[in-house]
Coordinates of C-alpha atoms in Angstrom, one line a residue:
X1 CA 0.0 0.0 0.0
X2 CA 2.9 2.4 0.8
X3 CA 4.5 1.8 -2.6
X4 CA 1.2 2.6 -4.3
X5 CA 0.9 5.9 -2.4
X6 CA 4.4 6.9 -3.5
X7 CA 3.8 6.4 -7.2
X8 CA 4.1 9.5 -9.4
X9 CA 0.8 11.2 -10.0
X10 CA 1.1 11.0 -13.7
X11 CA 0.9 7.2 -13.6
X12 CA -2.7 6.1 -14.0
X13 CA -4.4 2.7 -14.4
X14 CA -6.8 1.7 -17.2
X15 CA -10.5 2.2 -16.5
X16 CA -11.8 -0.5 -14.2
X17 CA -8.3 -1.5 -12.9
X18 CA -6.9 -0.7 -9.5
X19 CA -3.9 -1.4 -7.2
X20 CA -4.6 -3.7 -4.3
X21 CA -2.7 -4.6 -1.1
X22 CA -5.0 -7.4 0.0
X23 CA -4.4 -10.6 -1.9
X24 CA -7.8 -11.8 -1.0
X25 CA -9.5 -9.4 -3.3
X26 CA -8.2 -11.4 -6.3
X27 CA -11.3 -13.6 -5.8
X28 CA -13.5 -10.8 -7.0
X29 CA -11.3 -9.7 -9.9
X30 CA -11.8 -10.5 -13.6
X31 CA -8.1 -10.2 -14.4
X32 CA -5.3 -10.3 -11.9
X33 CA -1.6 -9.5 -12.7
X34 CA 1.1 -11.3 -10.7
X35 CA 3.9 -8.8 -10.3
X36 CA 6.3 -10.0 -7.6
X37 CA 10.0 -10.8 -7.5
X38 CA 10.8 -14.2 -9.0
X39 CA 11.9 -15.6 -5.7
X40 CA 8.3 -15.0 -4.3
X41 CA 6.5 -16.4 -7.4
X42 CA 7.6 -20.0 -7.2
X43 CA 5.0 -22.8 -7.6
X44 CA 5.8 -24.0 -4.1
X45 CA 5.3 -20.5 -2.6
X46 CA 2.3 -19.4 -0.7
X47 CA 1.0 -17.2 -3.5
X48 CA 0.7 -19.9 -6.1
X49 CA -0.8 -22.3 -3.5
X50 CA -3.4 -19.8 -2.3
X51 CA -4.5 -18.9 -5.8
X52 CA -4.8 -22.6 -6.7
X53 CA -6.9 -23.3 -3.6
X54 CA -9.3 -20.4 -4.4
X55 CA -9.8 -21.7 -8.0
X56 CA -10.4 -25.3 -6.8
X57 CA -12.6 -24.6 -3.7
X58 CA -14.4 -21.3 -4.6
X59 CA -15.8 -19.5 -7.6
X60 CA -12.6 -17.6 -7.9
X61 CA -11.8 -17.7 -11.7
X62 CA -9.9 -14.5 -12.7
X63 CA -7.6 -14.5 -15.7
X64 CA -4.1 -14.7 -14.1
X65 CA -1.4 -12.7 -16.0
X66 CA 2.2 -13.5 -15.0
X67 CA 4.6 -10.4 -15.1
X68 CA 7.4 -11.9 -13.0
X69 CA 10.5 -12.9 -15.0
X70 CA 12.8 -15.7 -13.9
X71 CA 12.9 -19.4 -13.1
X72 CA 10.8 -21.4 -10.7
X73 CA 13.2 -22.6 -7.9
X74 CA 11.5 -26.0 -7.6
X75 CA 11.2 -27.1 -11.2
X76 CA 13.9 -25.0 -12.8
X77 CA 11.4 -24.0 -15.5
X78 CA 10.6 -20.4 -16.5
X79 CA 7.9 -19.1 -14.2
X80 CA 5.2 -18.9 -16.9
X81 CA 5.7 -22.5 -17.9
X82 CA 5.9 -23.7 -14.3
X83 CA 2.6 -21.9 -13.4
X84 CA 0.8 -23.4 -16.4
X85 CA 1.9 -26.9 -15.3
X86 CA 0.9 -26.3 -11.7
X87 CA -2.4 -24.8 -12.5
X88 CA -3.3 -27.7 -14.8
X89 CA -2.4 -30.2 -12.1
X90 CA -4.3 -28.4 -9.3
X91 CA -7.3 -27.1 -11.1
X92 CA -7.9 -29.6 -13.9
X93 CA -7.7 -27.0 -16.6
X94 CA -10.1 -24.5 -15.0
X95 CA -7.5 -21.7 -14.6
X96 CA -7.2 -19.0 -17.3
X97 CA -3.6 -18.0 -17.5
X98 CA -1.3 -15.7 -19.6
X99 CA 2.3 -14.4 -19.6
X100 CA 3.0 -10.8 -20.4
X101 CA 6.6 -9.8 -21.3
X102 CA 8.5 -7.2 -23.2
X103 CA 10.3 -3.9 -23.0
X104 CA 7.9 -2.1 -20.7
X105 CA 10.0 0.1 -18.5
X106 CA 8.0 1.9 -15.8
X107 CA 9.3 5.4 -16.7
X108 CA 8.4 4.9 -20.4
X109 CA 4.8 3.9 -19.5
X110 CA 4.6 6.8 -17.1
X111 CA 5.8 9.3 -19.8
X112 CA 3.2 8.1 -22.2
X113 CA 5.6 6.5 -24.6
X114 CA 4.3 3.7 -26.8
X115 CA 5.4 0.3 -25.4
X116 CA 4.9 -3.0 -27.1
X117 CA 4.9 -6.4 -25.3
X118 CA 4.0 -10.0 -26.0
X119 CA 0.9 -11.6 -24.3
X120 CA 1.0 -15.4 -24.5
X121 CA -1.8 -17.8 -23.6
X122 CA -3.2 -21.1 -24.9
X123 CA -6.7 -19.5 -24.9
X124 CA -7.5 -16.9 -27.6
X125 CA -10.3 -15.5 -25.5
X126 CA -7.9 -14.8 -22.7
X127 CA -5.6 -12.8 -25.0
X128 CA -8.6 -10.8 -26.3
X129 CA -9.8 -10.0 -22.8
X130 CA -6.4 -8.7 -21.7
X131 CA -5.8 -6.7 -24.9
X132 CA -9.2 -5.1 -24.4
X133 CA -8.4 -3.4 -21.1
X134 CA -5.2 -1.8 -22.6
X135 CA -6.9 -0.8 -25.9
X136 CA -6.8 3.0 -25.3
X137 CA -3.5 3.1 -23.5
X138 CA 0.1 3.5 -24.6
X139 CA 0.7 -0.3 -24.1
X140 CA 0.2 -2.3 -27.2
X141 CA 0.0 -6.1 -26.8
X142 CA 0.9 -8.7 -29.5
X143 CA -0.8 -12.0 -28.9
X144 CA 0.8 -15.5 -29.3
X145 CA 0.2 -19.0 -28.1
X146 CA 3.9 -19.6 -27.4
X147 CA 3.8 -19.5 -23.6
X148 CA 7.2 -21.3 -23.4
X149 CA 9.0 -18.8 -25.6
X150 CA 7.5 -15.7 -24.0
X151 CA 8.2 -17.1 -20.5
X152 CA 11.9 -17.6 -21.4
X153 CA 12.3 -14.1 -22.9
X154 CA 12.8 -12.3 -19.5
X155 CA 15.2 -15.0 -18.2
X156 CA 17.4 -14.8 -21.3
X157 CA 17.5 -11.0 -21.6
X158 CA 18.4 -10.6 -17.9
X159 CA 21.3 -13.1 -18.2
X160 CA 22.5 -11.5 -21.4
X161 CA 22.3 -8.0 -19.9
X162 CA 24.9 -9.0 -17.3
X163 CA 27.3 -10.0 -20.0
X164 CA 26.5 -6.8 -21.9
X165 CA 27.3 -4.6 -18.9
X166 CA 30.6 -6.5 -18.4
X167 CA 31.6 -6.0 -22.0
X168 CA 30.8 -2.3 -21.8
X169 CA 33.6 -1.9 -19.3
X170 CA 36.3 -4.3 -20.4
X171 CA 36.0 -4.5 -24.2
X172 CA 36.5 -2.0 -27.1
X173 CA 33.3 -0.3 -28.2
X174 CA 33.3 -2.2 -31.5
X175 CA 33.0 -5.5 -29.7
X176 CA 29.7 -4.7 -28.0
X177 CA 27.6 -5.2 -31.2
X178 CA 29.3 -8.5 -31.8
X179 CA 28.4 -9.6 -28.3
X180 CA 24.8 -8.7 -28.8
X181 CA 24.6 -10.6 -32.1
X182 CA 26.2 -13.7 -30.6
X183 CA 23.8 -13.5 -27.6
X184 CA 20.8 -13.4 -29.9
X185 CA 22.2 -16.6 -31.5
X186 CA 22.5 -18.3 -28.1
X187 CA 19.0 -17.2 -27.1
X188 CA 17.8 -19.0 -30.2
X189 CA 19.7 -22.1 -29.2
X190 CA 18.0 -22.2 -25.8
X191 CA 14.6 -21.3 -27.2
X192 CA 14.8 -24.1 -29.7
X193 CA 15.8 -26.5 -26.9
X194 CA 12.6 -25.6 -25.0
X195 CA 10.5 -26.1 -28.1
X196 CA 9.6 -22.4 -28.5
X197 CA 8.2 -21.1 -31.8
X198 CA 10.8 -19.9 -34.2
X199 CA 9.1 -16.5 -34.6
X200 CA 9.3 -15.8 -30.9
X201 CA 13.0 -14.9 -31.1
X202 CA 12.0 -11.7 -33.0
X203 CA 9.1 -10.9 -30.7
X204 CA 8.9 -8.0 -28.1
X205 CA 9.4 -10.6 -25.4
X206 CA 12.8 -11.7 -26.6
X207 CA 14.9 -9.7 -29.1
X208 CA 13.2 -6.4 -28.5
X209 CA 13.3 -6.7 -24.7
X210 CA 17.0 -7.6 -24.7
X211 CA 18.1 -4.9 -27.1
X212 CA 16.1 -2.2 -25.2
X213 CA 17.4 -3.4 -21.8
X214 CA 21.0 -3.2 -22.9
X215 CA 20.5 0.2 -24.3
X216 CA 20.0 1.7 -20.8
X217 CA 21.1 1.1 -17.3
X218 CA 19.0 -1.8 -16.1
X219 CA 19.8 -3.5 -12.8
X220 CA 21.2 -6.6 -14.5
X221 CA 23.4 -4.6 -16.9
X222 CA 24.7 -2.5 -14.0
X223 CA 25.5 -5.8 -12.2
X224 CA 27.6 -6.8 -15.1
X225 CA 29.5 -3.5 -14.9
X226 CA 30.0 -4.0 -11.2
X227 CA 31.5 -7.5 -11.9
X228 CA 33.9 -5.8 -14.3
X229 CA 35.1 -3.4 -11.6
X230 CA 33.2 -0.3 -12.6
X231 CA 31.7 2.2 -10.3
X232 CA 27.9 1.5 -10.0
X233 CA 25.1 2.1 -7.6
X234 CA 26.0 -1.4 -6.2
X235 CA 29.5 -0.3 -5.2
X236 CA 31.4 3.0 -5.7
X237 CA 34.9 1.5 -5.5
X238 CA 35.8 1.2 -9.1
X239 CA 38.7 -0.6 -10.6
X240 CA 38.6 -3.4 -8.0
X241 CA 38.6 -7.2 -8.7
X242 CA 35.3 -8.7 -7.5
X243 CA 35.6 -11.9 -5.6
X244 CA 33.0 -14.7 -5.8
X245 CA 31.8 -13.9 -2.3
X246 CA 31.4 -10.2 -3.0
X247 CA 29.5 -10.9 -6.2
X248 CA 27.1 -13.3 -4.4
X249 CA 26.6 -10.8 -1.6
X250 CA 25.6 -8.0 -3.9
X251 CA 23.4 -10.3 -6.0
X252 CA 21.4 -11.5 -3.0
X253 CA 21.1 -8.0 -1.4
X254 CA 19.8 -6.4 -4.6
X255 CA 17.6 -9.1 -6.1
X256 CA 19.5 -9.3 -9.4
X257 CA 17.2 -11.9 -11.1
X258 CA 19.7 -12.4 -14.0
X259 CA 22.1 -13.9 -11.5
X260 CA 19.8 -16.8 -10.7
X261 CA 18.8 -17.1 -14.4
X262 CA 22.5 -17.6 -15.3
X263 CA 22.8 -20.4 -12.7
X264 CA 19.8 -22.2 -14.0
X265 CA 20.6 -21.7 -17.7
X266 CA 24.1 -22.9 -17.2
X267 CA 22.9 -26.1 -15.6
X268 CA 20.4 -26.8 -18.4
X269 CA 23.1 -26.1 -21.0
X270 CA 25.6 -28.4 -19.3
X271 CA 23.2 -31.2 -18.8
X272 CA 22.1 -31.1 -22.5
X273 CA 25.4 -30.2 -24.2
X274 CA 24.1 -26.9 -25.6
X275 CA 26.7 -24.9 -27.6
X276 CA 26.4 -21.6 -25.8
X277 CA 30.0 -20.3 -25.1
X278 CA 28.9 -16.8 -24.0
X279 CA 26.6 -18.3 -21.4
X280 CA 29.5 -20.3 -20.0
X281 CA 31.6 -17.2 -19.9
X282 CA 28.9 -15.2 -18.1
X283 CA 28.5 -18.0 -15.6
X284 CA 32.3 -18.1 -15.0
X285 CA 32.3 -14.4 -14.3
X286 CA 29.1 -14.0 -12.3
X287 CA 29.0 -17.3 -10.4
X288 CA 32.7 -18.4 -10.1
X289 CA 34.4 -15.0 -9.8
X290 CA 36.6 -15.7 -12.9
X291 CA 39.2 -13.1 -13.7
X292 CA 38.6 -10.6 -16.5
X293 CA 38.6 -10.5 -19.4
X294 CA 37.2 -14.0 -19.9
X295 CA 34.1 -13.0 -21.8
X296 CA 35.9 -10.7 -24.2
X297 CA 38.3 -13.4 -25.3
X298 CA 35.4 -15.8 -25.8
X299 CA 33.9 -13.3 -28.3
X300 CA 37.2 -12.6 -29.9
X301 CA 37.9 -16.3 -30.4
X302 CA 34.5 -17.1 -31.8
X303 CA 34.7 -14.2 -34.3
X304 CA 38.3 -15.2 -35.3
X305 CA 37.1 -18.7 -35.9
X306 CA 34.2 -17.6 -38.0
X307 CA 36.5 -15.3 -40.1
X308 CA 39.0 -18.2 -40.6
X309 CA 36.2 -20.6 -41.7
X310 CA 34.9 -18.0 -44.2
X311 CA 38.3 -17.5 -45.7
X312 CA 38.8 -21.3 -46.0
X313 CA 35.4 -21.6 -47.7
X314 CA 36.2 -18.9 -50.2
X315 CA 39.5 -20.5 -51.0
X316 CA 37.8 -23.9 -51.6

């Protein structure tokens, strides 16, 4: 309730929508947006259990829209995918669920700038209902049935933003576009592994969200700059090597969701032999305290290898 009172006056809700501090009022809502930190949105947490109980034992049947980005701690699945599975198990398919993700920074929405995001659901009627309430606002929603891909988008862009911030400090400026192109390729590899639709890579939830995030000073990108030894709002002692313990301490204290995403993505990639060298580099830096400039050399090597193969192909 206190956070709602402190919102800038120019932020307004669509007609018929309101902020609530009492979770119990969800039972009377037509559409409810779940917007909490990923660590509180897990399928074994009290929030998911309470909502499932209401749907099973009462007439509580709102459309649930997941805004949280990250992985479910219990299943190691993206939150959207994990909630779909849990809701189907607990409610027998009664629940109406969607995932909303994309480059929707609060200050842009507050300033009236046009923002575009993806809304994913297996029910076309659910998508239409959600789009209807934002029809006359500056938030445009693009519908899709690819819940898996849209759920992954936030996890992938947060992990990639850490590497982008790191590269911004340690690498020449011309290397940053190369990093971003390579990370888009690795996002595709992971999306393909999860069975996401091919078109989702170029949707607001994935490519657009990543590129917009790394163009600013998001929390995850600043975390990458912190790892590289830059002065950030995490720490003001620039030029210092960051130990593994210090990195973990800052990540926990500041809810850097990309940090947990890197851990989970690394485990998935290792167990399934995915070819994602940048992810392995980001993991080494963020989770093992590897010495700089590990990630920069990964990019340099990959680009040098590509140039060599192109030359050999031309000679052949």
